Amino acid sequence: MRKQIAFGALALTAAVVLAGCAGGSNDDKSSDSSGDSSAELVIWTDEERQAAVKDAAQAFEDETGASVKIVKKNFEDLRNDFIAQVPTGKGPDITVGAHDWLGALVAAGVVDTIDLGDKASEFEPVALEAMTYDGQLYALPYSLETIALVQNADLVGTEAPATWDEMIQKGLAAGTERPFVINTNGETGDGYTMYGFQTSFGAPVFVQDASGSYTTEVGMGGAAGEAFAQWLGANGKNGTGYISTTVDYDINNELFNTGKAPYTIQGPWAISAYPDVKNIVVSPIPSAGGQPAAPFVGVQGFYLSSQSKNKLLAQSFLVDYLGTEEAQRALYEADPRIPAWSTLATEVASDPIIAGFLASAQNGVPMPSIPEMGSVWDLWNAAQSQIINGADPVSTWDKMVTDVEAAVKG
């Protein structure tokens, strides 16, 4: 049974905010006028998060006198609908969404910054980093997910390998068909899944600034990127063959589930595809290039509309009602992803599989949310596929970097 959320200590704060927020209109973007206790917040969510948001909304209504209208939408429709409807004044005050929407939302001018105050210390740093753009925080995070090393402990034991070479040696010693398997999305290439190995060479897709925000400076060129490309080629078709473009998502999972490979790189969404592996261990991705492997981390959270007629009230709902351990727990129970709330993340990490994905996420970096990332995927994936299939690593990689830089500049 979902626990009821109690927020009694926050009533006075929200009531004060309400007095200054009610009665605005979408025609006045900065208005948070006072004196009307009938103020309404509109929140867009999907089916999975609806009940948890409703719990927080009920407490908010009881304690402030404001009303909350919750609109259920398909998650895949949220981003486009938000961008289209916010400028017309028909959008919500708050929407749930993924962090990699952020660049497009900022570019469209449909989101506003939020201030977590002291609550910021309660969240996993990578979650806040993901929701930050040009040094400004734009959403309250609630969950994160990433990929990690998944191993069959009945074949290779429970100890996690620290390096690629150690993993391969243990995989070979297991006597299986393959020492390791990784999804390359077939001939398409899969830079997402390979990214932990790439970052272990010190070759990020884009450079991050001191705030954690991504710049448009391509970071995977030069010696570090070329070293990764050479490693990729050495383990491809003309090398060891440990990485192959014959492996897509389903083949990857079949090989691991049937015991033909003792190691793979996958996310928590794939664990249910391994019913025949009775002893799974999840750990951070081993380093191939000498530096820590930093896979992409995906974060979900709640955005504040730039056109909200009651911004202070919406800010209070986010920080004081969704930004609590009770609300974050309800969101986790509704949709069990790794919590962005640190103490709750530690609690659910009593499950060793979750603990492994959390440790990997804590090593990771947010997947870039800047619009320029859209210019990267096809070129990046194709270059990796070509190198795995035997193309010259350095020249292929360098051409890809040059092409990405040109595409980013427009």
Coordinates of C-alpha atoms in Angstrom, one line a residue:
M1 CA 0.0 0.0 0.0
R2 CA 1.4 3.4 -1.0
K3 CA 2.2 5.5 2.1
Q4 CA 0.4 8.7 2.6
I5 CA 2.6 11.8 2.4
A6 CA 2.6 14.1 5.4
F7 CA 3.9 17.6 4.9
G8 CA 2.4 19.4 7.9
A9 CA 5.6 21.4 8.7
L10 CA 5.5 22.9 5.2
A11 CA 2.0 24.4 5.4
L12 CA 3.0 27.8 6.6
T13 CA 5.6 28.3 3.9
A14 CA 3.3 27.2 1.1
A15 CA 0.5 29.4 2.5
V16 CA 2.7 32.4 2.5
V17 CA 3.7 31.6 -1.1
L18 CA 0.1 31.1 -2.0
A19 CA -0.9 34.5 -0.7
G20 CA 1.7 36.0 -3.1
C21 CA 1.0 33.7 -6.1
A22 CA -2.7 33.3 -6.6
G23 CA -4.7 35.0 -9.3
G24 CA -2.1 35.5 -12.1
S25 CA -2.6 34.9 -15.8
N26 CA -0.6 33.4 -18.6
D27 CA -0.7 36.8 -20.3
D28 CA 1.5 38.2 -17.5
K29 CA 4.5 35.9 -17.4
S30 CA 5.9 37.5 -14.2
S31 CA 2.6 37.8 -12.3
D32 CA 2.2 36.1 -9.0
S33 CA -0.5 38.2 -7.6
S34 CA -2.1 37.8 -4.2
G35 CA -5.3 37.5 -2.4
D36 CA -7.1 34.6 -4.3
S37 CA -7.0 31.3 -2.6
S38 CA -8.5 29.6 -5.7
A39 CA -5.1 29.5 -7.5
E40 CA -4.6 26.4 -9.6
L41 CA -1.6 24.5 -10.7
V42 CA -1.7 22.2 -13.7
I43 CA 0.7 19.3 -13.8
W44 CA 1.3 16.9 -16.7
T45 CA 2.4 13.4 -15.8
D46 CA 2.3 10.0 -17.2
E47 CA 0.4 7.0 -15.9
E48 CA 3.4 5.6 -13.9
R49 CA 3.9 8.7 -11.9
Q50 CA 0.3 9.9 -11.7
A51 CA -0.6 8.3 -8.3
A52 CA 2.5 9.5 -6.6
V53 CA 2.0 13.1 -7.9
K54 CA -1.6 12.9 -6.8
D55 CA -0.5 12.1 -3.2
A56 CA 1.7 15.2 -3.0
A57 CA -1.0 17.3 -4.7
Q58 CA -3.6 16.3 -2.1
A59 CA -1.3 17.4 0.7
F60 CA -0.6 20.6 -1.1
E61 CA -4.3 21.3 -1.6
D62 CA -5.1 20.5 2.0
E63 CA -2.4 22.8 3.4
T64 CA -2.6 25.8 1.0
G65 CA -6.2 26.0 -0.3
A66 CA -4.9 26.0 -3.8
S67 CA -6.0 23.3 -6.3
V68 CA -4.0 21.0 -8.5
K69 CA -5.2 19.6 -11.8
I70 CA -3.3 16.5 -12.9
V71 CA -3.4 15.7 -16.6
K72 CA -2.3 12.2 -17.6
K73 CA -0.4 12.0 -21.0
N74 CA 1.6 9.5 -22.8
F75 CA 5.3 10.0 -21.9
E76 CA 6.4 10.0 -25.5
D77 CA 4.0 12.9 -26.2
L78 CA 5.1 15.1 -23.3
R79 CA 8.1 16.9 -24.7
N80 CA 6.6 17.9 -28.1
D81 CA 3.2 18.9 -26.5
F82 CA 5.0 21.0 -23.8
I83 CA 7.1 22.9 -26.4
A84 CA 4.0 23.4 -28.6
Q85 CA 1.5 24.4 -25.9
V86 CA 3.5 26.4 -23.3
P87 CA 3.9 29.5 -25.6
T88 CA 0.1 29.5 -26.3
G89 CA -0.7 29.7 -22.5
K90 CA -2.4 26.2 -22.7
G91 CA 0.5 24.3 -21.2
P92 CA 0.9 23.1 -17.6
D93 CA 2.8 24.8 -14.8
I94 CA 4.8 21.7 -14.2
T95 CA 5.6 18.6 -16.3
V96 CA 7.5 15.4 -15.7
G97 CA 10.3 14.8 -18.2
A98 CA 13.7 13.4 -19.1
H99 CA 16.9 15.4 -18.6
D100 CA 18.0 15.0 -22.2
W101 CA 15.0 17.2 -23.2
L102 CA 16.6 20.1 -21.5
G103 CA 18.5 21.6 -24.3
A104 CA 15.5 21.7 -26.6
L105 CA 13.3 23.1 -23.8
V106 CA 15.7 25.9 -23.0
A107 CA 16.1 26.7 -26.7
A108 CA 12.3 26.9 -27.1
G109 CA 12.1 29.2 -24.1
V110 CA 9.5 27.0 -22.3
V111 CA 11.2 26.2 -19.0
D112 CA 12.3 28.3 -16.1
T113 CA 15.0 27.9 -13.5
I114 CA 14.3 26.5 -10.0
D115 CA 16.0 27.0 -6.7
L116 CA 16.3 24.0 -4.4
G117 CA 18.1 25.9 -1.6
D118 CA 19.3 23.5 1.1
K119 CA 17.4 20.6 -0.6
A120 CA 20.1 20.4 -3.2
S121 CA 22.4 18.5 -0.8
E122 CA 19.8 15.7 -0.6
F123 CA 20.2 14.7 -4.3
E124 CA 22.8 12.7 -6.1
P125 CA 25.2 15.2 -7.6
V126 CA 25.0 13.6 -11.1
A127 CA 21.2 14.1 -11.0
L128 CA 21.6 17.8 -10.3
E129 CA 24.3 18.0 -13.0
A130 CA 22.0 16.5 -15.5
M131 CA 19.3 19.0 -14.9
T132 CA 21.7 21.9 -15.1
Y133 CA 22.1 24.0 -18.3
D134 CA 24.6 26.9 -18.6
G135 CA 25.1 26.7 -14.9
Q136 CA 21.3 27.0 -14.0
L137 CA 19.1 24.3 -12.5
Y138 CA 15.9 23.7 -14.5
A139 CA 14.2 20.8 -12.9
L140 CA 13.8 18.8 -9.7
P141 CA 15.2 15.3 -10.3
Y142 CA 13.7 12.2 -8.9
S143 CA 15.3 9.2 -10.7
L144 CA 18.4 8.1 -12.6
E145 CA 19.5 5.1 -14.6
T146 CA 22.6 3.9 -16.3
I147 CA 24.4 0.9 -17.7
A148 CA 26.9 -1.3 -15.8
L149 CA 28.9 -4.5 -16.0
V150 CA 26.6 -7.5 -15.5
Q151 CA 28.3 -10.8 -14.8
N152 CA 27.2 -14.4 -14.3
A153 CA 28.8 -15.2 -10.9
D154 CA 28.3 -18.9 -11.4
L155 CA 30.8 -18.7 -14.3
V156 CA 33.3 -16.1 -13.1
G157 CA 32.7 -15.6 -9.4
T158 CA 31.4 -12.6 -7.6
E159 CA 34.5 -10.3 -7.7
A160 CA 34.2 -7.5 -10.2
P161 CA 37.1 -7.0 -12.6
A162 CA 38.7 -3.6 -12.4
T163 CA 40.0 -3.5 -16.0
W164 CA 39.1 -4.7 -19.4
D165 CA 42.1 -7.1 -19.5
E166 CA 41.2 -8.6 -16.2
M167 CA 37.7 -9.2 -17.3
I168 CA 38.7 -10.8 -20.6
Q169 CA 41.2 -13.1 -18.8
K170 CA 38.5 -14.3 -16.4
G171 CA 36.0 -14.6 -19.3
L172 CA 38.5 -16.8 -21.2
A173 CA 39.1 -18.9 -18.1
A174 CA 35.4 -19.6 -17.9
G175 CA 35.6 -21.6 -21.1
T176 CA 32.4 -20.1 -22.6
E177 CA 31.8 -19.4 -26.2
R178 CA 32.8 -15.8 -25.7
P179 CA 34.5 -14.1 -22.8
F180 CA 32.3 -11.0 -23.1
V181 CA 29.5 -9.7 -25.2
I182 CA 28.3 -6.1 -25.9
N183 CA 25.4 -4.8 -27.9
T184 CA 26.6 -2.8 -30.9
N185 CA 23.1 -2.4 -32.3
G186 CA 24.2 -4.6 -35.1
E187 CA 25.8 -2.7 -38.0
T188 CA 24.4 0.6 -36.8
G189 CA 26.8 1.0 -33.9
D190 CA 26.0 2.0 -30.3
G191 CA 28.1 4.8 -28.9
Y192 CA 25.8 4.9 -25.9
T193 CA 26.6 1.4 -24.7
M194 CA 30.3 1.8 -25.6
Y195 CA 30.7 5.2 -23.8
G196 CA 32.0 3.9 -20.5
F197 CA 35.0 2.4 -22.4
Q198 CA 35.5 5.5 -24.4
T199 CA 35.6 7.8 -21.4
S200 CA 38.1 5.5 -19.7
F201 CA 40.5 6.8 -22.4
G202 CA 39.6 10.4 -21.5
A203 CA 37.6 11.1 -24.6
P204 CA 34.2 12.6 -23.8
V205 CA 31.8 13.5 -26.5
F206 CA 31.6 17.1 -25.3
V207 CA 33.6 19.0 -22.7
Q208 CA 31.9 20.0 -19.5
D209 CA 32.5 23.3 -17.8
A210 CA 33.1 23.8 -14.0
S211 CA 29.4 23.8 -13.3
G212 CA 28.9 20.4 -15.0
S213 CA 27.1 22.0 -18.0
Y214 CA 28.1 20.7 -21.4
T215 CA 29.8 23.1 -23.8
T216 CA 29.8 22.7 -27.6
E217 CA 33.5 21.8 -27.6
V218 CA 33.9 18.3 -29.0
G219 CA 36.1 16.4 -26.5
M220 CA 36.7 13.1 -28.3
G221 CA 39.4 14.3 -30.8
G222 CA 43.1 14.1 -30.4
A223 CA 45.3 11.4 -28.9
A224 CA 42.7 10.2 -26.4
G225 CA 40.1 9.6 -29.0
E226 CA 42.5 8.0 -31.3
A227 CA 43.7 5.7 -28.5
F228 CA 40.1 4.6 -28.0
A229 CA 39.6 4.0 -31.7
Q230 CA 42.7 1.9 -31.8
W231 CA 41.5 -0.2 -28.9
L232 CA 38.1 -0.6 -30.6
G233 CA 39.8 -1.8 -33.8
A234 CA 42.0 -4.2 -31.9
N235 CA 39.0 -5.8 -30.4
G236 CA 37.0 -5.9 -33.6
K237 CA 36.8 -8.0 -36.7
N238 CA 40.5 -7.9 -37.5
G239 CA 41.6 -8.2 -33.9
T240 CA 40.4 -10.3 -31.0
G241 CA 36.8 -10.3 -32.2
Y242 CA 35.4 -9.7 -28.7
I243 CA 33.3 -6.8 -30.1
S244 CA 31.2 -7.6 -33.1
T245 CA 28.6 -5.8 -35.2
T246 CA 26.7 -9.1 -35.5
V247 CA 25.4 -8.5 -32.0
D248 CA 22.2 -6.5 -31.4
Y249 CA 20.2 -6.0 -28.2
D250 CA 18.3 -9.3 -28.4
I251 CA 21.4 -11.4 -29.5
N252 CA 23.4 -9.8 -26.7
N253 CA 20.8 -10.8 -24.1
E254 CA 20.4 -14.3 -25.5
L255 CA 24.1 -15.0 -25.4
F256 CA 24.4 -13.8 -21.8
N257 CA 21.2 -15.6 -20.6
T258 CA 22.2 -18.9 -22.1
G259 CA 25.7 -18.8 -20.5
K260 CA 27.6 -18.3 -23.7
A261 CA 29.2 -15.2 -22.4
P262 CA 29.8 -14.5 -18.7
Y263 CA 30.0 -10.7 -18.9
T264 CA 27.9 -8.0 -20.7
I265 CA 27.2 -4.3 -20.4
Q266 CA 23.5 -3.6 -19.9
G267 CA 21.0 -1.5 -18.0
P268 CA 18.5 -2.5 -15.3
W269 CA 15.8 -2.7 -17.9
A270 CA 17.5 -5.9 -19.3
I271 CA 17.8 -7.9 -16.0
S272 CA 14.4 -9.5 -16.6
A273 CA 15.7 -10.9 -19.8
Y274 CA 18.1 -13.2 -17.9
P275 CA 15.8 -15.7 -16.1
D276 CA 18.3 -18.5 -16.6
V277 CA 21.2 -16.7 -14.9
K278 CA 20.6 -17.5 -11.2
N279 CA 23.5 -15.5 -9.7
I280 CA 23.9 -12.0 -11.3
V281 CA 26.4 -9.5 -10.0
V282 CA 26.3 -5.9 -11.2
S283 CA 29.3 -3.6 -10.9
P284 CA 30.8 -0.4 -12.4
I285 CA 32.2 -0.8 -15.9
P286 CA 35.9 -1.8 -15.9
S287 CA 38.4 0.6 -17.4
A288 CA 39.9 -0.1 -20.8
G289 CA 42.0 3.1 -21.1
G290 CA 43.3 3.6 -17.6
Q291 CA 40.9 6.2 -16.4
P292 CA 37.5 5.5 -14.6
A293 CA 34.8 4.4 -17.0
A294 CA 32.0 7.0 -16.9
P295 CA 28.9 5.8 -18.7
F296 CA 26.0 8.0 -19.6
V297 CA 23.4 8.6 -16.9
G298 CA 19.8 9.4 -17.7
V299 CA 17.8 11.4 -15.2
Q300 CA 14.0 12.1 -14.9
G301 CA 12.4 14.9 -13.0
F302 CA 9.9 17.8 -13.0
Y303 CA 10.2 21.0 -15.1
L304 CA 8.7 24.4 -14.3
S305 CA 7.1 26.2 -17.2
S306 CA 8.4 29.6 -18.1
Q307 CA 4.8 30.6 -18.7
S308 CA 3.4 29.5 -15.4
K309 CA 1.0 32.0 -14.0
N310 CA 1.9 31.0 -10.4
K311 CA 5.6 30.4 -10.5
L312 CA 6.2 30.9 -6.8
L313 CA 3.4 28.5 -6.0
A314 CA 4.8 26.0 -8.5
Q315 CA 8.3 26.4 -7.1
S316 CA 6.9 25.6 -3.6
F317 CA 5.1 22.5 -4.8
L318 CA 8.3 21.3 -6.5
V319 CA 10.6 21.9 -3.6
D320 CA 8.4 21.5 -0.5
Y321 CA 6.1 18.7 -1.7
L322 CA 7.9 16.7 -4.4
G323 CA 11.3 17.5 -2.9
T324 CA 10.9 15.4 0.2
E325 CA 11.9 11.9 1.1
E326 CA 8.2 10.8 1.4
A327 CA 7.3 12.1 -2.1
Q328 CA 10.5 10.7 -3.6
R329 CA 9.7 7.3 -2.0
A330 CA 6.2 7.4 -3.5
L331 CA 7.7 8.1 -6.9
Y332 CA 10.1 5.2 -6.5
E333 CA 7.3 2.8 -5.5
A334 CA 5.3 4.0 -8.5
D335 CA 8.1 3.6 -11.0
P336 CA 11.1 1.8 -9.4
R337 CA 14.1 3.5 -11.0
I338 CA 17.2 4.4 -8.9
P339 CA 16.2 7.3 -6.7
A340 CA 17.9 10.6 -7.2
W341 CA 17.3 11.3 -3.4
S342 CA 20.5 10.1 -1.9
T343 CA 19.3 8.6 1.3
L344 CA 16.6 6.7 -0.5
A345 CA 19.1 5.6 -3.1
T346 CA 21.3 4.2 -0.4
E347 CA 18.3 2.4 1.2
V348 CA 17.1 0.7 -2.0
A349 CA 20.7 -0.2 -2.7
S350 CA 20.4 -2.9 -0.1
D351 CA 19.4 -4.9 -3.2
P352 CA 22.9 -5.8 -4.6
I353 CA 21.8 -5.4 -8.2
I354 CA 20.5 -1.9 -7.6
A355 CA 23.6 -1.2 -5.6
G356 CA 25.7 -2.1 -8.7
F357 CA 23.8 0.2 -11.0
L358 CA 23.9 3.0 -8.4
A359 CA 27.7 2.6 -8.1
S360 CA 28.0 2.8 -11.9
A361 CA 25.8 5.9 -12.0
Q362 CA 27.9 7.6 -9.4
N363 CA 30.9 7.1 -11.7
G364 CA 28.9 8.4 -14.6
V365 CA 28.1 11.6 -16.4
P366 CA 24.8 12.9 -17.7
M367 CA 24.0 12.2 -21.3
P368 CA 24.4 15.6 -23.0
S369 CA 21.2 17.5 -23.2
I370 CA 22.5 20.3 -25.5
P371 CA 20.7 20.4 -28.9
E372 CA 24.1 19.9 -30.6
M373 CA 24.0 16.2 -29.4
G374 CA 21.5 15.6 -32.1
S375 CA 24.3 16.1 -34.7
V376 CA 26.5 13.5 -33.1
W377 CA 24.7 10.2 -32.9
D378 CA 24.6 9.0 -36.5
L379 CA 28.2 10.0 -37.3
W380 CA 29.6 8.7 -34.0
N381 CA 27.7 5.3 -34.2
A382 CA 28.7 4.8 -37.8
A383 CA 32.4 5.5 -37.2
Q384 CA 32.4 2.9 -34.4
S385 CA 30.7 0.3 -36.5
Q386 CA 33.2 0.9 -39.4
I387 CA 36.2 0.6 -37.0
I388 CA 34.8 -2.6 -35.5
N389 CA 34.4 -4.0 -39.0
G390 CA 38.0 -3.3 -39.9
A391 CA 38.3 0.3 -41.1
D392 CA 41.5 2.2 -40.2
P393 CA 40.8 3.3 -36.6
V394 CA 42.7 6.6 -36.6
S395 CA 41.7 8.1 -39.9
T396 CA 38.1 6.9 -39.5
W397 CA 37.8 8.4 -36.1
D398 CA 39.5 11.7 -37.0
K399 CA 37.2 12.1 -40.0
M400 CA 34.2 11.5 -37.7
V401 CA 35.4 14.1 -35.2
T402 CA 35.9 16.7 -38.0
D403 CA 32.4 15.9 -39.4
V404 CA 30.9 16.3 -35.9
E405 CA 32.6 19.6 -35.3
A406 CA 31.4 20.9 -38.6
A407 CA 27.8 19.7 -37.9
V408 CA 27.9 21.3 -34.4
K409 CA 29.0 24.6 -35.9
G410 CA 26.1 24.4 -38.3

